[in-house]
Short mmCIF file of C-alpha atoms in Angstrom, two decimals:
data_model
loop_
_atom_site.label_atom_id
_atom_site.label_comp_id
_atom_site.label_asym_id
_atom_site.label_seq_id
_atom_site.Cartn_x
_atom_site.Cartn_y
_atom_site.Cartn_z
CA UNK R 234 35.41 -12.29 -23.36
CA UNK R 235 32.62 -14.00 -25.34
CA UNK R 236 31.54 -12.67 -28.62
CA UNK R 237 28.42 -10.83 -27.08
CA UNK R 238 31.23 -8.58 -25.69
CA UNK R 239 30.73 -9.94 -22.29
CA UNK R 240 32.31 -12.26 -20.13
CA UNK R 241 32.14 -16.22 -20.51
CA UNK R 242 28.78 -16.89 -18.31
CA UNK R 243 27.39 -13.17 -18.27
CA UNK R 244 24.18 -12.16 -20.22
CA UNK R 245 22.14 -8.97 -20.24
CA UNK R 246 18.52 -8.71 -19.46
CA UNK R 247 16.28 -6.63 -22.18
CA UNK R 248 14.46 -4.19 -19.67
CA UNK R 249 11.66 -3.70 -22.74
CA UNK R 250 9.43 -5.73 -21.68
CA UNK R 251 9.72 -4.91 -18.28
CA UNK R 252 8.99 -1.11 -19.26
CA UNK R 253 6.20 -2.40 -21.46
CA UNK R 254 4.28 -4.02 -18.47
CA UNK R 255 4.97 -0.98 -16.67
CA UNK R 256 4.83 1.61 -18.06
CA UNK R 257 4.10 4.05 -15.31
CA UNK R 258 7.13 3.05 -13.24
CA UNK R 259 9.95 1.50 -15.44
CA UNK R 260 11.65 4.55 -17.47
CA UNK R 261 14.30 4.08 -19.89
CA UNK R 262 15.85 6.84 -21.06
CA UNK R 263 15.32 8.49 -23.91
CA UNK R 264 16.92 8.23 -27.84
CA UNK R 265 18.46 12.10 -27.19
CA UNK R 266 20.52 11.08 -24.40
CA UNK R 267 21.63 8.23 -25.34
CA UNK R 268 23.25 10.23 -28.37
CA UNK R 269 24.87 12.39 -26.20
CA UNK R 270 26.68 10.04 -24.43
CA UNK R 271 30.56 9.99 -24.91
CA UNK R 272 34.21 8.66 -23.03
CA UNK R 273 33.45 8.96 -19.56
CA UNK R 274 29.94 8.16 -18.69
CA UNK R 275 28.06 6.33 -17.34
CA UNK R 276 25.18 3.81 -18.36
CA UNK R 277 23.44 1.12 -16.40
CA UNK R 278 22.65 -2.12 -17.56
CA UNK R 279 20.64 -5.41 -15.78
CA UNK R 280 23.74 -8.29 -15.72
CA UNK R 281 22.87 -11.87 -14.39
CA UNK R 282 24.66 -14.90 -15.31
CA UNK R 283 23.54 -17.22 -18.27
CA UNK R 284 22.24 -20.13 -16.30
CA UNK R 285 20.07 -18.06 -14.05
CA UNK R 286 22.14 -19.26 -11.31
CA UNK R 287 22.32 -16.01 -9.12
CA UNK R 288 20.34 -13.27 -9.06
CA UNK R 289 20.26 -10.26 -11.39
CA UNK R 290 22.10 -7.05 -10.75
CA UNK R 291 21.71 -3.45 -11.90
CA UNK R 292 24.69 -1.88 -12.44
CA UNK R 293 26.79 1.30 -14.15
CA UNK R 294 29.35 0.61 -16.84
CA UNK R 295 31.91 3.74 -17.08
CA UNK R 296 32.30 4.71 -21.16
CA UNK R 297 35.46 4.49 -22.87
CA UNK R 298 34.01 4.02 -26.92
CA UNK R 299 30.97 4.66 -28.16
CA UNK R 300 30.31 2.57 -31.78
CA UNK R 301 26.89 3.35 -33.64
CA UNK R 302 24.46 0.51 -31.55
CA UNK R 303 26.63 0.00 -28.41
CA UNK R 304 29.07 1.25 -26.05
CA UNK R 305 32.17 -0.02 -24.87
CA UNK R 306 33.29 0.10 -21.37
CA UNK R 307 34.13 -1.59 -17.81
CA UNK R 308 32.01 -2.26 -15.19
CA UNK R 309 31.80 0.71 -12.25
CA UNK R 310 30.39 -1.86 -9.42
CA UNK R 311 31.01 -5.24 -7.84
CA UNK R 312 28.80 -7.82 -8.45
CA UNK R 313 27.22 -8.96 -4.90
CA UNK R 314 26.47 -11.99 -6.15
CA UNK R 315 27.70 -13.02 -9.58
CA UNK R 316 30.52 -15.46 -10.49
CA UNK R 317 32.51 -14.48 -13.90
CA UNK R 318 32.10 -10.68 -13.44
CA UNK R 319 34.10 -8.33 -11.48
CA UNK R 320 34.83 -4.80 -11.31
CA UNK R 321 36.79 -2.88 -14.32
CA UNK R 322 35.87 -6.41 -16.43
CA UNK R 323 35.19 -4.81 -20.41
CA UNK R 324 31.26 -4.92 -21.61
CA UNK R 325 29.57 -4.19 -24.29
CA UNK R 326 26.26 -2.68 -23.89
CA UNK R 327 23.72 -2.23 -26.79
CA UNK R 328 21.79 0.92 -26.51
CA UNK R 329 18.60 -1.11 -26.45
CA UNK R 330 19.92 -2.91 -22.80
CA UNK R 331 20.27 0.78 -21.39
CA UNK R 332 18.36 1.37 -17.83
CA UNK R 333 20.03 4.68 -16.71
CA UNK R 334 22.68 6.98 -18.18
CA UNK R 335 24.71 9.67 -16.38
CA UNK R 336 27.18 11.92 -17.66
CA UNK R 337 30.77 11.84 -16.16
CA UNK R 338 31.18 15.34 -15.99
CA UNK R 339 27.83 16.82 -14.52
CA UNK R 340 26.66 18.30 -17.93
CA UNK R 341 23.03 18.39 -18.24
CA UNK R 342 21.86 16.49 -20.53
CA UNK R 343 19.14 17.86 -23.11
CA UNK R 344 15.78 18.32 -21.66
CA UNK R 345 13.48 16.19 -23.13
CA UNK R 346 8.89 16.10 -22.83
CA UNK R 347 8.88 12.78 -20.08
CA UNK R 348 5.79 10.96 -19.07
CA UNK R 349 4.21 11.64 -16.00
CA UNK R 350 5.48 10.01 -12.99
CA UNK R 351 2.89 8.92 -10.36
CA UNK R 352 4.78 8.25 -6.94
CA UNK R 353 2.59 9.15 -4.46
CA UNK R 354 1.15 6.28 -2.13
CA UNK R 355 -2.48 5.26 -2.12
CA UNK R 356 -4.10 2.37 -0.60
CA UNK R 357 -5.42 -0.84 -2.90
CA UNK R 358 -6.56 -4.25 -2.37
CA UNK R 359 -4.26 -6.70 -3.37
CA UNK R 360 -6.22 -8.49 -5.75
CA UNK R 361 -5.64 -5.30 -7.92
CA UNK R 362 -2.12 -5.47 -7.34
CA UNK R 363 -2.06 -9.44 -8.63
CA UNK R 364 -3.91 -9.03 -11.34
CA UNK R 365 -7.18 -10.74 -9.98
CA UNK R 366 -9.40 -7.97 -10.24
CA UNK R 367 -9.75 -4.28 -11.82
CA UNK R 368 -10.47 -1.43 -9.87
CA UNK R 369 -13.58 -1.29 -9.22
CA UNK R 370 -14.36 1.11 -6.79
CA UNK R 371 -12.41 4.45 -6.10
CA UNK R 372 -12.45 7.22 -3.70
CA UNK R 373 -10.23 10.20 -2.80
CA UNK R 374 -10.08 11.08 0.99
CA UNK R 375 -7.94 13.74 2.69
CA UNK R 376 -4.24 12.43 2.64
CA UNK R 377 -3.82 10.77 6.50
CA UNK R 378 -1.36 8.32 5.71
CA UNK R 379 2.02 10.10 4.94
CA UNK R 380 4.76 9.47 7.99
CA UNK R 381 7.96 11.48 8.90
CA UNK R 382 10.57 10.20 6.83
CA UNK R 383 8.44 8.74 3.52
CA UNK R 384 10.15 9.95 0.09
CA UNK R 385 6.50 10.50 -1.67
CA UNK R 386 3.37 11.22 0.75
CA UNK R 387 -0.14 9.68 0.69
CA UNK R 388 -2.73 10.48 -2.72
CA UNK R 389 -5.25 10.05 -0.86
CA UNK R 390 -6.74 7.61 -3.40
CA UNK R 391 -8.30 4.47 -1.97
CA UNK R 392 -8.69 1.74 -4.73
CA UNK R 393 -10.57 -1.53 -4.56
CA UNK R 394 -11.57 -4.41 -6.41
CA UNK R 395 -14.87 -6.16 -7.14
CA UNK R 396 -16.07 -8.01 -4.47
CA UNK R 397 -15.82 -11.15 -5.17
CA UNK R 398 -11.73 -10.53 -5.36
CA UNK R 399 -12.17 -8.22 -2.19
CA UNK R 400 -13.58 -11.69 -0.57
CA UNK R 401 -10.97 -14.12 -2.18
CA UNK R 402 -8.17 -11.55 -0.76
CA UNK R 403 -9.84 -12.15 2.82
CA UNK R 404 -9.66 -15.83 2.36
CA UNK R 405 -5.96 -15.90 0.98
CA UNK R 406 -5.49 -13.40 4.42
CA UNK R 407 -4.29 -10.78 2.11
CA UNK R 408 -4.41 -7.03 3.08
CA UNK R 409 -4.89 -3.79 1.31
CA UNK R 410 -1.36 -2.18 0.40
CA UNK R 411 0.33 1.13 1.14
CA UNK R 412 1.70 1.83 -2.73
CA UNK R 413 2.74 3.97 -5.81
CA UNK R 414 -0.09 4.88 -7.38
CA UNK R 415 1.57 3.89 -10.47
CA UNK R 416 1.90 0.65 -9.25
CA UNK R 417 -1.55 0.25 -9.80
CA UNK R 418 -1.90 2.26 -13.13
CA UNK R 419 0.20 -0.78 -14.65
CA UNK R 420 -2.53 -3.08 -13.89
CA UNK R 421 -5.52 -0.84 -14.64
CA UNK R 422 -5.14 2.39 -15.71
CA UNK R 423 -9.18 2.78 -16.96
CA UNK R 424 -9.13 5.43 -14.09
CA UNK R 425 -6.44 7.60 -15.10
CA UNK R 426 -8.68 10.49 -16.23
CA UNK R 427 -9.78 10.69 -12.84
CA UNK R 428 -6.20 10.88 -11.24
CA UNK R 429 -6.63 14.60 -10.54
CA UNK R 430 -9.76 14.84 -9.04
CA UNK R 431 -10.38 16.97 -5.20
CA UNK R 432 -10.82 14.82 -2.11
CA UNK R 433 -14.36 14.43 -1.33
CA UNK R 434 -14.93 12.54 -4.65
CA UNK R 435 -16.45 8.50 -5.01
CA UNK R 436 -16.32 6.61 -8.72
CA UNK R 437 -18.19 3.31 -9.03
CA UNK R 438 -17.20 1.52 -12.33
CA UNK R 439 -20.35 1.03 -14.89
CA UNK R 440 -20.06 -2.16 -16.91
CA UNK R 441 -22.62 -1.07 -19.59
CA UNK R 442 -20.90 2.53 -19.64
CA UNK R 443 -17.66 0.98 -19.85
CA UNK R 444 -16.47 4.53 -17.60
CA UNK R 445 -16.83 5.44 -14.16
CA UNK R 446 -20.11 6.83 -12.07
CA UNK R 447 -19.20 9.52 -10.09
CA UNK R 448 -20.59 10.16 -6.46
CA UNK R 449 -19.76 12.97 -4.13
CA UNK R 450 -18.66 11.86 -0.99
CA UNK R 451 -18.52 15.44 1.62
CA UNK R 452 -17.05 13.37 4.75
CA UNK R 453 -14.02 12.34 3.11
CA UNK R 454 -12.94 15.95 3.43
CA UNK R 455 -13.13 15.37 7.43
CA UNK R 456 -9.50 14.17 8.34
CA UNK R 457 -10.07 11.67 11.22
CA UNK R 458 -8.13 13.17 14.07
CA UNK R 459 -8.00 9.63 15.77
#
C-alpha cells in the first residue's frame, strides 16, 4: 500500500473537471449523501494505473471506515484490465474522487433539489458535437426517431451548425448524430431557454441580438408516415 492509501502503481482520476465540462451529463453526488455514508456502502471511484498504461476503470469500493475527508474500504470489482489491483485490495477514497454512492442496506438516502437531466435523443451535426461550431439553427419536429428497445426516446429537436461547419462536416464525411440532448448542452447551451418549446417551432441564431429568432414552422407537426 502506498501512502495515497492505494496500491503501489494505482492512482485515482479527479472526475471535477470532467463534471465541469459537462455539466449536463456528469453528476456527482451530492455533499448530503456523502455524509450519510457509513460501514457497508458503497462508493465508486475512477482507478487507472499511474503510468497511464491501461485504461481507466469505474468501479465500487464496499465501506468499512469512514474518517472526516475519506473513506476506507476494499474494492467490490475486478479490474478488467489493470495490473496491481485486484478485488478486496484496501483503498482510500477522498470524498472529492466520489462518482456514485449506494447504501448497503437499501435505505434511501435524503432527497436532495438535483439538476435537470436531459436524456432524450435529438439529432445534431457533428461539428456541434466537436466543438467546431455553435448551434446555429434549431427546430423541433414531431418525435419519429424513437425505436423499440431505446432507454430515452427522440426530443424531437434537430440542431445544426453554421454552414460553413455544416460544409467542413461534409468534407471530413461526417454525419449528423442520434444523441442526448445534453450532450449538446455541454457544448452550447445558449439555447436552453428554448428546451421546452411545442413541435412546430424554428429558431435562427441573431449575432447582433446575441438570442435566438423564432419562426413558426406548421409542417413539422406532420409526422412523415414514410
Amino acid at each position: 500500500m502506498s501512502l495515497s492509501g492505494l496500491p503501489d502503481g494505482i492512482t485515482l482520476q479527479d472526475p471535477n473537471p470532467v463534471a465541469a465540462e459537462a455539466p449536463y451529463t456528469f453528476f456527482l453526488p451530492p455533499a448530503e449523501h456523502l455524509v450519510q455514508l457509513r460501514e457497508g456502502d458503497l462508493i465508486k471511484a475512477i482507478f487507472s494505473d499511474r503510468d497511464g498504461s491501461h485504461g481507466a476503470e469505474r468501479m465500487w469500493v464496499t465501506i468499512e471506515r469512514v474518517a472526516q475527508d475519506y473513506f476506507v474500504g476494499t474494492l467490490s470489482n475486478q479490474p478488467d484490465d489493470m495490473q496491481n489491483l485486484e478485488e478486496g485490495d484496501p483503498v482510500s477514497i477522498p470524498n472529492s474522487h466520489i462518482i456514485a454512492a449506494l447504501t448497503g442496506d437499501n435505505r434511501p438516502l435524503p432527497k436532495v433539489d438535483r439538476p435537470r437531466e436531459y436524456w432524450e435523443r435529438c439529432m445534431v451535426d457533428q461539428c456541434v458535437l466537436d466543438g467546431r461550431s455553435l448551434v446555429d439553427y434549431l427546430y423541433r419536429e414531431v418525435p419519429d426517431l424513437t425505436r423499440e428497445g431505446d432507454e430515452e426516446p427522440d426530443s424531437g429537436w434537430r440542431l445544426r451548425g453554421t454552414d460553413e461547419a455544416i460544409a467542413d462536416d461534409e468534407v471530413r464525411s461526417q454525419s449528423p448524430q442520434y444523441v442526448a440532448l445534453g450532450a449538446v448542452l455541454n457544448r452550447d447551451d445558449r439555447w436552453l431557454h428554448l428546451i421546452d418549446e411545442a413541435p412546430g417551432v424554428a429558431f435562427q441564431w441573431n449575432e447582433e441580438a446575441q438570442d435566438f429568432d423564432r419562426f413558426d414552422r406548421p409542417e413539422l407537426l406532420v409526422r412523415d408516415q414514410d
